[in-house]
Amino acid sequence: MAAGGERAQAVPVLLPYPFAGPLDYAAPPDGEPPPGTIVRVPLRRREVLGVVWDKAGPGRAAPETLRPLAAVAGAPSLPRDLRALIDWLAAYTLAPLGEVLAMALRINPAPPKRRRRAQPFAAPDPDHPGPTLSPDQAAAAAALRDAVRAARFSVTLLEGVTGAGKTEVYFEAIAQTLKAGRQALVLLPEIALSAPWLARFRTRFGADPAVWHSGLGPALRRDTWIAVARAAAPVVVGARSALFLPFSALGLVIVDEEHESAFKQEDGVIYHARDMAVVRGRLAGAPVVLASATPSLESLANAEAGRYRHLLLPARHGGAALPAVAMIDLRRDPPARGRFLAPALIAAISETLARGEQAMLFLNRRGYAPLTLCRACGHRLQCPHCTAWLVAHRRGGRARLLCHHCGYVMDQPSACPACGAAASFTPIGPGVERITEEVADLFPAARHLVMSSDTIANAQAAQAAAAAVLERRVDVIIGTQIVAKGWHFPHLTLVGVVDADLGLAGGDLRAAERCFQLLHQVGGRAGRAGAPGRVLLQSFAPEHPVMQALASGDQAAFLAAEKAARRMGHWPPYGRLAAVIVSAGTAAAADALAHALARAMPAAHGVDLFGPAPAPLALLRGRHRRRLLIKARREVALQTLLRAWLAAVPVPRGAHVVVDIDPMSFL
Ligand SMILES: [Zn+2]
Ligand SMILES: [Zn+2]
């Protein structure tokens, strides 16, 4: 449209709702706002926020039908690399473009009417005297500083044994970024557990970073968002959603504990924050650091192929030795009847407590017992809405049964609903609460602390728990996977794993890899300071490769075997996977749609279809679920294939199809 014409210029505006692309609006009289401008536009009878987009949507509106847009005064723009990330992520995950934008626009970006603090975040001081680095740490830090100085995209995998001080190493990359006047983003898998991390940051930089997570109040949320956009927040630490902040001078992206499955968002837009962090780094021209003691096979394969630089920290900081790992064969050394701790583990706890040191018992299972069974007829209490047993919880002295998938809760019935027998229910198997009961029985004088998502629900609770352990007000910690992450307890010398085989159950592609990572991380809590650490693994399968790798410390052999098996079958990271989950209100409707999809799947070279099959959680929150798994060679354009395939099959009312690219969970 010629300037000065009487008809308005069409401006593409992306709205944060599940639209496939931008809608057209009329430019204001003073001209077309540039891409990234946040605007207000009418949508049906409402006024909503949107962002001027770079490219128009597929369907253009007739110019005379266009409704006007208005720029939001004083709001920062969405930077080009963030818009590119949104485009990229939508194309990769097959999510509607507007739904991806919604993750970047979960605030009201207009500055508040009343002026507050001009600079809401203290500037971390790169020259603040921090801890002294070991020669290994100093060498790795120098390499990361060089990557930051280069001011272009690169990926470094920083692999260091537990207790090696990886955090202090990548802090030096942050210091270099600050000196260059640029911003750093640090992603942590669980921001509620960030208290120890924040304390280390303060020690190094003498100030706090900006923090970003879903628990921020609206005012702080907006202040943080605007400060990030104006480069007034030099360092941001956050959960995966921090990836979508409008950094205007992004100079470094760090993903800590990069192997953690918590980086995968499993609902709404399904994406892996570690992978998208690499994409954002590439789009922003910034270096990316992935840190872990047990890197994912994906990252290791990228390092081997030369796509990532690989830095190693082979020893613990301060000369501490890695803990000695030993197996307890539960077939030969079983616990007493009705108990779960083997005599060898009980003896080790006694010795540890006698020395005045702390012990940790790990069991990745919340509640009291995973299953409740009628002794008279064998009836098992199941969730009415999900394919899942109800988990017994006894916290607070009340016996209740909970579904961990949908939150359904009931009191334990006094009579069996199947056979009518009274008081016939018995708990089967242990959860952390039951182990706590056993510890209290065995060691009545020991002070214990339970650490699970039931007891550690937020950052304050995490901080209080950490303080209790550090101040030695606790002798025995009993915990779920929460205890594996980032804690540094100098007086903790024994880690006992109650059920080392637990993570190996189920047909998950990554079960062995994940079990190894988790147990290695948990074991890594032992002996981090002066006193030597010890790890005991209770197992019914001590000959399993995962147990052998943990006991021998030969991580490399285990990973090599795992990689060889995956490479042979073209499984990730040597091939690509997508899961298609069909759900419907009835089993018949779910089956019909799943089979229609399977029939319509185009035959393509290097592509295999598995299923449809009932998902392991075949009933979830009252919906029936079927799963199709697509395995493709790396060179296959998987998204193109999926898009054409799914477009060919109509989805009836009440049914849903969800695509999960690179699935991590197979439930
Ligand atoms: Zn019964
Ligand atoms: Zn349920």
Short mmCIF file of N, CA and C and ligand atoms in Angstrom, two decimals, residues 373-380 415-421 424-425, ligand 1:
data_model
loop_
_atom_site.label_atom_id
_atom_site.label_comp_id
_atom_site.label_asym_id
_atom_site.label_seq_id
_atom_site.Cartn_x
_atom_site.Cartn_y
_atom_site.Cartn_z
N LEU A 373 -3.64 -52.96 49.84
CA LEU A 373 -4.22 -54.22 49.37
C LEU A 373 -5.13 -54.81 50.45
N CYS A 374 -6.25 -55.42 50.02
CA CYS A 374 -7.12 -56.12 50.96
C CYS A 374 -6.54 -57.51 51.22
N ARG A 375 -6.26 -57.80 52.48
CA ARG A 375 -5.67 -59.10 52.83
C ARG A 375 -6.65 -60.25 52.56
N ALA A 376 -7.96 -59.95 52.62
CA ALA A 376 -8.96 -61.02 52.46
C ALA A 376 -9.16 -61.42 51.00
N CYS A 377 -9.25 -60.45 50.09
CA CYS A 377 -9.59 -60.80 48.70
C CYS A 377 -8.55 -60.32 47.69
N GLY A 378 -7.54 -59.56 48.12
CA GLY A 378 -6.50 -59.11 47.18
C GLY A 378 -6.88 -57.85 46.42
N HIS A 379 -8.04 -57.24 46.73
CA HIS A 379 -8.46 -56.02 46.06
C HIS A 379 -7.44 -54.90 46.32
N ARG A 380 -7.09 -54.15 45.24
CA ARG A 380 -6.14 -53.05 45.36
C ARG A 380 -6.88 -51.74 45.14
N ALA A 415 -13.97 -50.69 55.52
CA ALA A 415 -14.26 -52.04 55.01
C ALA A 415 -13.90 -52.10 53.53
N CYS A 416 -13.53 -53.30 53.06
CA CYS A 416 -13.13 -53.47 51.66
C CYS A 416 -14.35 -53.31 50.75
N PRO A 417 -14.28 -52.41 49.74
CA PRO A 417 -15.44 -52.23 48.86
C PRO A 417 -15.71 -53.47 47.99
N ALA A 418 -14.74 -54.37 47.85
CA ALA A 418 -14.93 -55.56 47.00
C ALA A 418 -15.53 -56.73 47.77
N CYS A 419 -14.99 -57.03 48.98
CA CYS A 419 -15.46 -58.22 49.70
C CYS A 419 -16.13 -57.89 51.03
N GLY A 420 -16.06 -56.63 51.44
CA GLY A 420 -16.75 -56.24 52.66
C GLY A 420 -15.99 -56.53 53.94
N ALA A 421 -14.81 -57.16 53.84
CA ALA A 421 -14.03 -57.47 55.04
C ALA A 421 -13.69 -56.18 55.79
N SER A 424 -9.30 -54.72 56.66
CA SER A 424 -8.50 -55.72 55.97
C SER A 424 -7.37 -55.13 55.14
N PHE A 425 -7.28 -53.80 55.08
CA PHE A 425 -6.29 -53.20 54.20
C PHE A 425 -4.90 -53.17 54.82
ZN ZN B 1 -11.40 -57.39 50.02
#
